[in-house]
Coordinates of C-alpha atoms in Angstrom, one line a residue:
Chain A
X1 CA 0.1 0.0 0.0
X2 CA 1.5 3.5 -0.9
X3 CA 0.4 5.8 1.4
X4 CA 0.5 9.5 0.6
X5 CA 2.4 10.7 3.6
X6 CA 5.2 7.6 3.3
X7 CA 8.3 7.9 2.5
X8 CA 9.5 5.5 0.0
X9 CA 13.2 3.7 2.2
X10 CA 14.7 2.8 -1.1
X11 CA 18.4 1.2 -0.6
X12 CA 21.8 2.5 -1.3
X13 CA 22.1 1.8 -5.4
X14 CA 23.3 3.5 -7.3
X15 CA 20.4 4.6 -10.6
X16 CA 17.7 6.8 -9.5
X17 CA 15.7 6.4 -12.6
X18 CA 16.2 3.8 -14.7
X19 CA 14.4 4.6 -18.6
X20 CA 13.3 1.8 -20.7
X21 CA 12.2 1.9 -24.3
X22 CA 11.6 4.5 -26.9
X23 CA 14.4 6.3 -27.3
X24 CA 14.2 8.0 -31.1
X25 CA 14.1 11.0 -33.3
X26 CA 11.2 13.3 -33.6
X27 CA 11.1 14.9 -37.0
X28 CA 8.9 17.7 -36.7
X29 CA 8.0 20.0 -39.9
X30 CA 9.1 23.4 -39.5
X31 CA 5.5 25.0 -40.7
X32 CA 2.6 24.7 -38.6
X33 CA 0.0 22.7 -40.4
X34 CA -1.7 19.2 -40.1
X35 CA -1.7 16.2 -42.8
X36 CA 2.0 16.8 -43.4
X37 CA 1.9 18.9 -46.3
X38 CA 5.2 20.6 -44.7
X39 CA 8.0 20.4 -46.7
X40 CA 10.6 21.0 -44.1
X41 CA 11.9 19.0 -41.6
X42 CA 13.9 19.2 -38.7
X43 CA 16.0 16.4 -36.7
X44 CA 15.0 16.1 -32.9
X45 CA 16.2 13.3 -29.7
X46 CA 13.2 12.6 -28.8
X47 CA 11.4 9.7 -26.5
X48 CA 8.9 9.9 -24.2
X49 CA 11.4 7.8 -21.8
X50 CA 14.8 9.3 -23.2
X51 CA 13.1 12.4 -22.1
X52 CA 12.3 11.4 -18.7
X53 CA 16.0 10.4 -18.4
X54 CA 17.1 13.9 -19.6
X55 CA 14.7 15.6 -17.1
X56 CA 16.2 13.6 -13.7
X57 CA 19.3 14.2 -14.8
X58 CA 18.9 17.9 -14.9
X59 CA 16.4 17.8 -11.4
X60 CA 19.8 16.5 -10.3
X61 CA 18.8 13.0 -9.6
X62 CA 21.3 9.8 -11.6
X63 CA 19.2 8.4 -14.0
X64 CA 20.0 5.9 -16.9
X65 CA 17.9 4.8 -20.3
X66 CA 18.2 1.0 -21.9
X67 CA 17.2 1.7 -25.1
X68 CA 17.3 0.1 -29.3
X69 CA 19.4 2.2 -32.2
X70 CA 20.3 1.3 -35.2
X71 CA 24.2 1.5 -36.0
X72 CA 23.2 4.3 -38.0
X73 CA 24.3 8.6 -38.3
X74 CA 20.8 9.1 -36.1
X75 CA 22.3 6.3 -33.9
X76 CA 25.3 7.6 -33.6
X77 CA 23.5 11.4 -32.9
X78 CA 21.4 10.0 -30.4
X79 CA 24.0 8.5 -28.1
X80 CA 26.2 11.1 -28.5
X81 CA 23.5 13.6 -27.3
X82 CA 22.8 11.6 -24.1
X83 CA 26.6 11.6 -23.4
X84 CA 26.4 15.6 -24.2
X85 CA 24.3 15.3 -21.0
X86 CA 26.3 12.9 -19.2
X87 CA 23.6 10.1 -18.6
X88 CA 25.3 6.9 -18.7
X89 CA 25.2 5.4 -22.5
X90 CA 26.3 1.8 -21.7
X91 CA 22.6 0.4 -21.8
X92 CA 22.1 1.2 -25.1
X93 CA 22.0 -1.1 -27.8
X94 CA 22.8 -1.0 -31.2
X95 CA 21.0 -3.2 -34.7
X96 CA 20.6 -3.6 -37.7
X97 CA 17.6 -1.4 -37.7
X98 CA 17.2 1.3 -39.0
X99 CA 16.9 3.7 -35.9
X100 CA 13.0 4.3 -35.0
X101 CA 11.7 7.9 -35.9
X102 CA 8.2 9.5 -35.1
X103 CA 7.1 12.1 -38.1
X104 CA 5.4 15.2 -36.4
X105 CA 3.5 18.1 -38.1
X106 CA 3.6 21.3 -35.5
X107 CA 0.0 22.2 -34.9
X108 CA -1.6 23.5 -32.5
X109 CA -4.1 20.9 -31.9
X110 CA -3.5 17.3 -31.9
X111 CA -1.7 15.9 -34.3
X112 CA -1.7 12.3 -35.9
X113 CA 2.1 11.2 -35.9
X114 CA 3.6 8.7 -38.7
X115 CA 5.1 6.1 -36.9
X116 CA 8.5 4.4 -38.1
X117 CA 9.9 2.1 -36.1
X118 CA 12.6 -0.3 -36.6
X119 CA 15.2 -0.5 -34.5
X120 CA 13.9 0.7 -30.7
X121 CA 11.4 -2.9 -30.4
X122 CA 14.8 -5.1 -30.7
X123 CA 15.8 -4.0 -27.5
X124 CA 17.1 -7.6 -26.2
X125 CA 17.5 -8.7 -22.3
X126 CA 20.9 -9.3 -20.9
X127 CA 22.7 -9.4 -18.0
X128 CA 24.1 -5.7 -18.5
X129 CA 20.9 -5.3 -18.2
X130 CA 20.0 -7.3 -15.1
X131 CA 22.8 -6.1 -12.9
X132 CA 21.2 -2.3 -13.9
X133 CA 17.9 -4.2 -12.4
X134 CA 20.0 -4.7 -9.7
X135 CA 21.2 -1.8 -9.5
X136 CA 18.3 0.5 -9.9
X137 CA 15.7 2.6 -7.3
X138 CA 12.6 3.5 -9.6
X139 CA 12.7 1.2 -13.1
X140 CA 9.9 3.2 -15.9
X141 CA 8.5 2.1 -19.0
X142 CA 5.5 3.4 -21.1
X143 CA 3.3 1.7 -23.7
X144 CA 6.0 2.0 -26.3
X145 CA 8.2 -0.8 -25.7
X146 CA 5.5 -3.4 -25.1
X147 CA 3.6 -3.0 -28.0
X148 CA 5.9 -5.6 -30.3
X149 CA 6.7 -8.4 -29.6
X150 CA 10.5 -8.4 -28.8
X151 CA 10.4 -5.7 -26.6
X152 CA 7.9 -6.8 -24.7
X153 CA 9.4 -9.9 -23.7
X154 CA 12.0 -7.9 -22.5
X155 CA 9.7 -6.0 -20.4
X156 CA 8.5 -8.6 -18.9
X157 CA 11.7 -10.0 -18.0
X158 CA 11.7 -5.9 -16.5
X159 CA 8.7 -6.5 -14.7
X160 CA 10.4 -10.1 -12.9
X161 CA 13.7 -9.1 -12.0
X162 CA 12.6 -5.0 -10.7
X163 CA 10.2 -7.3 -8.3
X164 CA 12.8 -9.5 -7.3
X165 CA 14.7 -6.6 -5.7
X166 CA 12.4 -3.9 -4.1
X167 CA 12.6 -1.8 -7.8
X168 CA 9.7 0.6 -7.4
X169 CA 7.8 0.4 -11.6
X170 CA 6.4 3.2 -13.4
X171 CA 4.3 2.3 -16.0
X172 CA 2.6 5.4 -17.9
X173 CA -0.5 3.3 -20.3
X174 CA 0.1 5.6 -23.0
X175 CA -2.0 3.4 -25.2
X176 CA -2.5 4.3 -28.8
X177 CA -3.2 1.7 -31.9
X178 CA -1.2 2.6 -34.3
X179 CA 2.0 1.5 -32.8
X180 CA 0.6 -1.7 -31.6
X181 CA 1.0 -5.0 -33.3
X182 CA -1.5 -5.8 -35.5
X183 CA -3.2 -8.8 -34.4
X184 CA -1.8 -8.6 -30.7
X185 CA -4.6 -6.8 -28.2
X186 CA -2.4 -4.1 -26.8
X187 CA -5.8 -3.2 -24.4
X188 CA -6.6 -6.9 -22.7
X189 CA -2.6 -7.1 -22.3
X190 CA -2.4 -3.4 -20.2
X191 CA -5.4 -4.5 -18.3
X192 CA -3.6 -7.1 -17.0
X193 CA -0.1 -5.8 -16.4
X194 CA -1.8 -2.8 -14.7
X195 CA -1.6 -5.1 -11.3
X196 CA 2.0 -5.7 -12.0
X197 CA 3.5 -2.2 -11.6
X198 CA 3.3 0.0 -9.3
X199 CA 2.5 3.4 -10.5
X200 CA 0.8 4.3 -13.4
X201 CA -0.7 7.8 -15.0
X202 CA -2.9 7.5 -17.2
X203 CA -4.4 10.7 -18.9
X204 CA -8.3 10.7 -19.4
X205 CA -7.4 10.2 -22.9
X206 CA -5.5 6.5 -22.5
X207 CA -8.2 5.9 -19.7
X208 CA -11.2 6.1 -22.5
X209 CA -8.6 3.7 -24.5
X210 CA -9.1 1.2 -22.5
X211 CA -12.6 1.2 -21.0
X212 CA -14.1 3.3 -23.1
X213 CA -15.9 6.9 -21.8
X214 CA -16.3 7.6 -18.5
X215 CA -15.5 9.7 -15.9
X216 CA -12.4 10.5 -14.6
X217 CA -13.8 9.3 -10.9
X218 CA -14.9 6.1 -12.3
X219 CA -11.9 5.6 -14.5
X220 CA -9.5 6.3 -11.9
X221 CA -11.8 3.0 -9.7
X222 CA -11.6 0.9 -12.7
X223 CA -7.7 0.8 -12.9
X224 CA -7.4 0.2 -9.4
X225 CA -9.8 -2.4 -9.4
X226 CA -7.4 -3.8 -11.7
X227 CA -5.3 -4.0 -9.1
X228 CA -3.6 -0.8 -9.2
X229 CA -1.7 1.0 -6.6
X230 CA -1.4 4.5 -7.3
X231 CA -3.4 6.1 -10.4
X232 CA -2.5 9.0 -11.0
X233 CA -5.0 10.4 -13.1
X234 CA -4.1 13.6 -15.3
X235 CA -7.2 15.5 -16.8
X236 CA -5.3 19.0 -18.4
X237 CA -6.7 22.3 -17.6
X238 CA -8.4 20.5 -14.6
X239 CA -5.8 19.3 -12.4
X240 CA -5.8 15.3 -11.9
X241 CA -7.4 13.0 -9.5
X242 CA -4.8 10.4 -7.4
X243 CA -6.1 7.2 -5.9
X244 CA -3.9 4.3 -3.9
X245 CA -7.5 2.9 -3.2
X246 CA -8.0 3.3 0.4
X247 CA -7.4 7.3 -0.3
X248 CA -8.4 10.0 -3.4
X249 CA -6.5 13.0 -3.7
X250 CA -7.1 16.3 -6.0
X251 CA -4.7 18.1 -7.5
X252 CA -5.1 21.7 -9.0
X253 CA -3.6 22.4 -11.8
X254 CA -0.7 24.8 -11.3
X255 CA 0.2 25.7 -15.3
X256 CA 0.2 29.5 -15.5
X257 CA 1.1 29.7 -18.9
X258 CA 0.1 27.1 -21.9
X259 CA 2.8 27.6 -24.8
X260 CA 3.3 23.6 -25.9
X261 CA 2.0 20.8 -23.9
X262 CA 4.7 18.0 -25.8
X263 CA 6.3 16.7 -23.4
X264 CA 4.0 18.1 -19.7
X265 CA 3.7 14.4 -18.9
X266 CA 7.5 13.4 -18.8
X267 CA 8.1 16.4 -17.0
X268 CA 5.8 15.9 -14.7
X269 CA 7.1 12.1 -14.1
X270 CA 10.6 13.7 -13.9
X271 CA 9.9 15.4 -10.9
X272 CA 7.5 13.5 -9.4
X273 CA 10.6 10.3 -9.2
X274 CA 12.9 13.4 -8.2
X275 CA 11.0 14.3 -5.5
X276 CA 10.8 10.6 -4.2
X277 CA 14.3 9.9 -4.7
X278 CA 15.1 12.6 -2.3
X279 CA 12.8 11.2 0.1
X280 CA 9.6 13.3 0.1
X281 CA 6.0 11.9 1.0
X282 CA 4.7 11.2 -1.1
X283 CA 1.9 13.6 -1.3
X284 CA 5.0 16.2 -1.9
X285 CA 6.2 14.6 -4.8
X286 CA 3.3 14.6 -6.6
X287 CA 3.2 17.8 -6.1
X288 CA 7.1 18.5 -7.5
X289 CA 5.4 16.6 -9.9
X290 CA 2.9 19.5 -11.4
X291 CA 4.7 21.4 -10.5
X292 CA 7.8 21.0 -13.1
X293 CA 4.8 20.0 -15.6
X294 CA 3.1 23.0 -14.8
X295 CA 7.1 24.8 -15.5
X296 CA 7.8 22.7 -18.9
X297 CA 4.2 24.1 -19.9
X298 CA 5.6 27.6 -20.5
X299 CA 8.5 26.4 -22.5
X300 CA 8.1 25.0 -26.5
X301 CA 9.9 21.3 -27.0
X302 CA 9.8 18.2 -25.4
X303 CA 13.2 18.7 -22.3
X304 CA 12.2 22.6 -20.5
X305 CA 15.4 24.0 -19.8
X306 CA 14.5 23.1 -16.2
X307 CA 15.8 24.9 -13.2
X308 CA 16.4 23.5 -9.2
X309 CA 14.0 21.7 -7.6
X310 CA 14.8 24.8 -4.8
X311 CA 13.6 27.2 -7.4
X312 CA 10.9 25.6 -9.4
X313 CA 9.6 25.0 -5.2
X314 CA 10.1 28.6 -5.1
X315 CA 8.4 28.8 -8.1
X316 CA 5.1 27.4 -7.0
X317 CA 5.1 27.7 -4.1
X318 CA 5.6 24.3 -2.8
Chain B
X1 CA 16.4 -14.2 -78.5
X2 CA 16.3 -9.9 -78.1
X3 CA 18.4 -8.7 -81.4
X4 CA 20.0 -5.5 -81.0
X5 CA 18.1 -4.9 -84.9
X6 CA 15.0 -5.9 -83.8
X7 CA 11.8 -3.9 -83.3
X8 CA 9.0 -4.8 -80.8
X9 CA 6.3 -6.0 -82.1
X10 CA 3.2 -5.5 -78.9
X11 CA -0.6 -5.4 -79.6
X12 CA -2.5 -2.8 -78.9
X13 CA -3.0 -2.0 -75.4
X14 CA -3.3 0.4 -73.3
X15 CA -0.7 0.6 -70.5
X16 CA 2.6 1.7 -72.3
X17 CA 5.1 1.0 -69.3
X18 CA 3.2 -0.2 -66.3
X19 CA 6.0 -0.2 -63.1
X20 CA 5.6 -1.8 -60.3
X21 CA 7.3 -1.6 -56.6
X22 CA 8.5 1.7 -54.8
X23 CA 6.5 4.7 -54.8
X24 CA 7.9 6.6 -51.6
X25 CA 10.0 9.3 -49.3
X26 CA 12.6 11.1 -50.1
X27 CA 13.3 12.8 -46.9
X28 CA 17.1 14.5 -48.0
X29 CA 19.3 17.0 -46.2
X30 CA 19.2 20.2 -46.3
X31 CA 22.9 20.9 -45.8
X32 CA 25.3 18.5 -47.8
X33 CA 28.0 16.2 -44.9
X34 CA 27.6 12.5 -43.6
X35 CA 26.3 10.6 -41.5
X36 CA 23.0 12.6 -40.7
X37 CA 24.7 15.4 -38.7
X38 CA 22.3 17.9 -40.8
X39 CA 19.5 19.1 -38.8
X40 CA 16.7 19.7 -41.8
X41 CA 15.8 17.5 -44.0
X42 CA 13.1 18.2 -47.4
X43 CA 10.3 15.7 -48.1
X44 CA 10.4 14.5 -51.8
X45 CA 8.7 12.4 -54.2
X46 CA 10.7 9.5 -54.7
X47 CA 11.0 5.9 -56.3
X48 CA 13.2 4.5 -58.8
X49 CA 10.0 2.6 -59.9
X50 CA 7.9 5.7 -59.7
X51 CA 9.9 7.8 -60.8
X52 CA 10.5 6.1 -64.3
X53 CA 6.1 5.9 -64.4
X54 CA 7.0 10.3 -64.1
X55 CA 9.9 9.9 -66.9
X56 CA 8.0 7.7 -68.6
X57 CA 4.6 9.6 -69.6
X58 CA 7.3 13.0 -69.4
X59 CA 8.3 11.2 -72.6
X60 CA 5.5 10.5 -74.1
X61 CA 4.5 7.8 -73.0
X62 CA 2.0 6.3 -71.1
X63 CA 2.8 5.0 -67.7
X64 CA 1.1 3.5 -64.8
X65 CA 1.9 2.6 -61.9
X66 CA 1.0 -0.4 -59.0
X67 CA 2.5 0.3 -55.1
X68 CA 0.6 0.4 -51.9
X69 CA 1.1 3.8 -49.3
X70 CA -0.1 4.4 -46.2
X71 CA -3.5 5.9 -45.0
X72 CA -1.3 9.0 -44.0
X73 CA -0.6 12.7 -45.1
X74 CA 2.8 11.4 -47.0
X75 CA 0.7 9.0 -48.9
X76 CA -2.3 11.4 -49.8
X77 CA 1.0 13.3 -51.0
X78 CA 2.4 10.9 -53.3
X79 CA -1.3 10.4 -55.2
X80 CA -1.5 13.1 -55.6
X81 CA 1.7 14.1 -57.0
X82 CA 1.0 11.7 -59.7
X83 CA -2.2 13.1 -60.4
X84 CA -0.9 16.4 -61.2
X85 CA 1.3 15.1 -62.8
X86 CA -1.7 12.6 -65.2
X87 CA -0.6 9.1 -64.1
X88 CA -3.7 6.6 -63.5
X89 CA -3.1 5.9 -59.8
X90 CA -5.8 3.2 -59.1
X91 CA -3.2 0.4 -58.6
X92 CA -2.2 2.1 -55.9
X93 CA -3.4 0.1 -52.6
X94 CA -3.4 1.7 -49.7
X95 CA -3.0 -0.3 -46.1
X96 CA -2.2 0.7 -41.9
X97 CA 0.9 1.1 -42.2
X98 CA 3.5 3.8 -42.9
X99 CA 4.2 5.2 -45.8
X100 CA 7.7 4.2 -46.2
X101 CA 10.6 6.6 -46.5
X102 CA 14.4 6.9 -47.2
X103 CA 16.4 9.3 -45.2
X104 CA 19.2 10.6 -47.7
X105 CA 22.8 12.3 -46.8
X106 CA 23.1 14.7 -49.6
X107 CA 26.8 13.7 -50.0
X108 CA 29.1 14.5 -52.9
X109 CA 30.4 11.2 -52.4
X110 CA 27.7 8.0 -52.1
X111 CA 26.1 8.4 -49.3
X112 CA 24.3 5.9 -47.5
X113 CA 21.0 5.8 -47.0
X114 CA 18.7 5.3 -43.8
X115 CA 15.6 3.3 -44.7
X116 CA 12.4 3.1 -43.5
X117 CA 9.8 0.7 -45.2
X118 CA 6.4 0.5 -43.7
X119 CA 3.4 0.6 -46.4
X120 CA 5.5 -0.2 -49.4
X121 CA 5.6 -4.1 -49.1
X122 CA 2.2 -4.7 -48.6
X123 CA 1.4 -4.9 -51.9
X124 CA -0.9 -7.0 -53.2
X125 CA -2.1 -9.0 -55.9
X126 CA -5.6 -8.1 -56.9
X127 CA -7.9 -8.5 -60.0
X128 CA -7.2 -5.0 -60.4
X129 CA -3.6 -5.5 -60.8
X130 CA -4.3 -8.9 -63.2
X131 CA -6.3 -6.9 -64.9
X132 CA -3.5 -4.2 -65.8
X133 CA -1.3 -7.1 -66.6
X134 CA -3.2 -8.3 -69.6
X135 CA -3.6 -4.4 -71.2
X136 CA 0.7 -3.3 -71.1
X137 CA 3.1 -3.6 -72.8
X138 CA 6.3 -3.5 -70.2
X139 CA 6.4 -4.5 -67.0
X140 CA 9.4 -3.2 -64.7
X141 CA 10.1 -4.3 -61.3
X142 CA 13.7 -3.3 -59.4
X143 CA 14.9 -5.4 -56.2
X144 CA 12.6 -2.6 -53.4
X145 CA 9.2 -5.3 -54.1
X146 CA 11.3 -8.8 -53.7
X147 CA 13.5 -7.7 -51.3
X148 CA 10.7 -8.6 -48.9
X149 CA 8.1 -11.2 -48.5
X150 CA 4.3 -10.1 -49.3
X151 CA 5.6 -7.6 -52.5
X152 CA 7.3 -10.7 -53.2
X153 CA 4.9 -13.0 -53.3
X154 CA 2.8 -10.7 -55.3
X155 CA 5.7 -9.8 -58.2
X156 CA 5.7 -13.8 -58.2
X157 CA 2.0 -13.6 -59.2
X158 CA 3.4 -10.6 -61.5
X159 CA 6.2 -13.1 -63.7
X160 CA 3.8 -15.7 -64.0
X161 CA 0.9 -13.6 -65.1
X162 CA 3.1 -10.7 -67.4
X163 CA 4.9 -14.0 -69.4
X164 CA 1.6 -15.3 -70.1
X165 CA 0.3 -12.5 -72.0
X166 CA 3.6 -11.6 -73.7
X167 CA 4.6 -8.5 -71.3
X168 CA 8.3 -7.7 -71.6
X169 CA 10.1 -7.7 -68.5
X170 CA 12.6 -5.2 -67.7
X171 CA 14.3 -5.7 -64.3
X172 CA 16.3 -3.8 -61.6
X173 CA 18.7 -5.7 -59.3
X174 CA 19.6 -2.7 -57.5
X175 CA 20.3 -4.7 -55.1
X176 CA 21.4 -4.0 -51.1
X177 CA 21.5 -6.0 -47.9
X178 CA 20.2 -3.0 -45.5
X179 CA 16.4 -3.9 -47.3
X180 CA 16.6 -7.1 -48.1
X181 CA 14.3 -10.0 -45.2
X182 CA 16.7 -10.7 -42.6
X183 CA 17.1 -14.3 -43.5
X184 CA 15.9 -14.4 -46.6
X185 CA 19.1 -15.0 -49.3
X186 CA 18.5 -12.2 -51.6
X187 CA 21.2 -13.3 -53.7
X188 CA 20.4 -16.6 -54.3
X189 CA 17.6 -15.0 -55.1
X190 CA 18.0 -12.2 -57.8
X191 CA 20.6 -15.3 -59.2
X192 CA 17.3 -17.5 -60.0
X193 CA 15.1 -13.9 -61.4
X194 CA 17.9 -13.7 -64.0
X195 CA 16.1 -16.2 -66.2
X196 CA 12.8 -15.2 -65.5
X197 CA 12.9 -11.7 -66.4
X198 CA 13.6 -10.6 -70.3
X199 CA 16.0 -7.0 -69.3
X200 CA 18.4 -6.5 -66.8
X201 CA 20.7 -3.6 -66.3
X202 CA 23.0 -4.3 -63.6
X203 CA 25.9 -1.7 -62.4
X204 CA 28.7 -2.7 -61.8
X205 CA 28.2 -2.3 -58.2
X206 CA 25.0 -4.8 -58.5
X207 CA 27.6 -7.2 -60.0
X208 CA 30.0 -7.4 -57.7
X209 CA 27.3 -7.2 -55.2
X210 CA 26.1 -10.5 -57.1
X211 CA 28.9 -12.1 -57.9
X212 CA 31.7 -10.6 -56.3
X213 CA 34.5 -8.5 -57.4
X214 CA 35.5 -9.2 -61.8
X215 CA 35.5 -7.8 -64.5
X216 CA 32.2 -6.1 -66.1
X217 CA 32.8 -8.9 -69.7
X218 CA 33.3 -11.6 -66.7
X219 CA 30.2 -10.2 -65.3
X220 CA 27.9 -9.6 -68.6
X221 CA 29.0 -12.9 -69.7
X222 CA 28.0 -14.7 -65.8
X223 CA 24.3 -13.3 -66.1
X224 CA 24.0 -14.7 -69.6
X225 CA 24.8 -17.8 -68.4
X226 CA 22.1 -18.0 -66.3
X227 CA 19.8 -17.3 -68.8
X228 CA 19.5 -13.8 -69.2
X229 CA 18.2 -12.4 -72.0
X230 CA 19.6 -9.3 -72.5
X231 CA 22.2 -7.7 -69.8
X232 CA 22.9 -4.0 -69.9
X233 CA 25.2 -3.4 -67.6
X234 CA 25.7 0.5 -66.9
X235 CA 29.6 1.3 -66.2
X236 CA 29.1 5.8 -65.6
X237 CA 32.0 7.6 -67.8
X238 CA 33.5 4.4 -68.7
X239 CA 29.5 4.5 -71.4
X240 CA 27.7 0.8 -70.8
X241 CA 28.1 -3.4 -72.9
X242 CA 25.1 -4.8 -74.1
X243 CA 24.8 -8.5 -74.4
X244 CA 21.9 -10.1 -76.1
X245 CA 24.6 -14.0 -75.7
X246 CA 25.3 -13.8 -79.0
X247 CA 26.4 -10.6 -79.7
X248 CA 28.0 -7.6 -77.1
X249 CA 28.1 -3.5 -78.4
X250 CA 29.6 -1.3 -76.3
X251 CA 28.2 2.4 -75.6
X252 CA 30.1 6.0 -74.7
X253 CA 28.4 8.2 -72.6
X254 CA 26.5 10.6 -73.7
X255 CA 26.9 12.6 -70.5
X256 CA 28.8 16.0 -71.2
X257 CA 28.7 17.6 -67.7
X258 CA 27.4 15.5 -64.4
X259 CA 26.1 17.9 -61.4
X260 CA 23.5 14.8 -60.6
X261 CA 23.8 11.4 -60.6
X262 CA 20.5 10.6 -59.0
X263 CA 18.7 9.4 -60.7
X264 CA 20.5 8.9 -63.8
X265 CA 19.4 4.7 -64.2
X266 CA 15.8 5.7 -63.8
X267 CA 16.3 8.2 -66.9
X268 CA 17.8 5.3 -69.2
X269 CA 15.3 2.7 -68.3
X270 CA 12.4 5.6 -69.1
X271 CA 14.5 6.6 -72.3
X272 CA 14.7 3.0 -73.7
X273 CA 10.8 1.7 -72.6
X274 CA 10.1 4.8 -74.3
X275 CA 12.1 4.2 -77.3
X276 CA 11.2 0.5 -77.9
X277 CA 7.4 1.2 -77.4
X278 CA 7.7 4.3 -80.1
X279 CA 9.1 1.1 -82.3
X280 CA 13.3 1.9 -82.2
X281 CA 15.4 -1.0 -82.8
X282 CA 17.2 -2.4 -80.1
X283 CA 20.1 -0.4 -80.3
X284 CA 18.2 2.7 -80.8
X285 CA 16.0 2.5 -78.2
X286 CA 19.0 1.8 -76.2
X287 CA 20.6 5.1 -76.9
X288 CA 17.3 6.8 -76.9
X289 CA 17.8 5.6 -73.1
X290 CA 21.1 6.5 -72.6
X291 CA 20.5 10.0 -74.7
X292 CA 17.8 10.6 -71.7
X293 CA 20.1 9.5 -68.8
X294 CA 22.5 12.1 -69.7
X295 CA 20.0 14.5 -70.4
X296 CA 18.7 13.9 -66.1
X297 CA 23.0 14.5 -65.4
X298 CA 23.2 17.8 -66.0
X299 CA 19.6 18.4 -63.3
X300 CA 19.3 18.1 -59.8
X301 CA 16.8 16.1 -58.7
X302 CA 16.0 12.7 -59.3
X303 CA 12.6 13.6 -62.4
X304 CA 14.5 16.0 -64.7
X305 CA 11.9 18.2 -66.0
X306 CA 12.7 16.4 -69.3
X307 CA 12.4 17.9 -73.4
X308 CA 10.9 16.1 -76.2
X309 CA 12.3 12.9 -77.4
X310 CA 12.7 15.0 -80.5
X311 CA 14.6 17.6 -78.2
X312 CA 16.5 15.0 -76.6
X313 CA 17.3 13.5 -80.4
X314 CA 18.5 16.8 -81.9
X315 CA 20.7 17.5 -78.1
X316 CA 22.6 14.1 -78.8
X317 CA 22.3 13.8 -82.3
X318 CA 21.4 10.2 -82.3

């Protein structure tokens, strides 16, 4: 049971947050507009999991990323970018498939990306990954690696090993049928996964994809009924509802200005995890997560140039 | 037997050249440089087969293309571009996979592309394709569709049906291990395919990939030994050697200025096919092919704004 006043007790392990999954190229249109009418695109470092590793590092935590990229120039670029940001890249595999890419139209509405997956889902479980799971406090993954067979098998082993080693498991149920293996029931798979992780952070859109339309309160209860230990249901401008199955608390949004919503969820995870690691009570770590997310919303891009935790706390008076 | 003085006799069919295979996005770096250091990329219409369909149309032939694109904005863009150029798009399938893309670095040497294949190799054989094969003079394909299972099965049916209907079959053996299905022996497959097509146009690089290093003359003989009916071996600035198994003739290059080699091979095919269709003797059609290729070399881009055949003939005095 995760109580809101609890602080989590971690053994002395080297890696605070071990992010596993997507490290890829976001190829973003230069001009606004839907349906890829733009002729010009810009190459960017990307992947939700990679962004979390970057943010945690900027907030003063120690992060590492396990991911798979191609033996190509784009793979070189991603690894170099991580190294420039002092993130351990020793858990990155390189394979003879193209480095995965997402093509995105810069849009003021919700753009539909085009997914080009190659290397990413070939992530293998190996002894290096196994050692990291004995030496990390938190492991994080999203729907990206579990959406395809090879990396899904890897994540299943990660979960088993994390449980054995008392590693806290955070899961982002950001289901999207366009990335899921054709013929594999992703919704059913996610429902079965809920009880096997510790923390789950659905958005309203995620919850609707998994359970169909319902109220946020009912969606939270459905995750709890499936065995979720902590559900952080984000509601955009309406803040969030968080439940541990006994208590449910609501959070008002801390956002004062919204320039770009890209990466706001990853910013939350980053602040929240950093709070937990610093020994904050769960409720205070949640507040730090929402504050980091609010800060990120004021800037363009998936990874904002985050200040220190102390500055964030001063800005948002938490 | 294809004699150099022969003209080919086609029945009265509607489609002159039926190009089957790759219709895709070339995402080309804005700046010169290797290894994808460039941050900016431009979206272009692409695919060797698609370029041939475009060129034949510009030279006054009637072309159609069978290909598979995604139900996405890039697929819309490619189809619109073909329609704007008055090419029949009724043989294009759309599927729930991303429109295939090739990422290319603009380079003064030979750039190594990164391949993102999704929709293209899901091309299915259907009644529409079957009807087109009864109504076309020439069918053309490259290694692209035969490199992956689904479209390879389709091409195998295309070959059978083309044979039945006395359709001339042209094949570009542009083998590249980076596009080939992992675990499938592409070299062996191509060697077995040589006797099943009518015309094959290897470059020196293609021949070396298929047979290992040897002289151009020996490479030509190896294709003939495998059952090739007409081998057009292109040698860059050294022109070409063409053999029908009895006679071998050499062609000097007609190129006077080389600005960009991209699409030069496709330009050859286009001029050559157009010559055949217009009732030229085989040798004259070959000359027209080399002239169109020489013209294209003077311009940047895969598809040059080709003039009429008469203008080409005047420029190159053929």
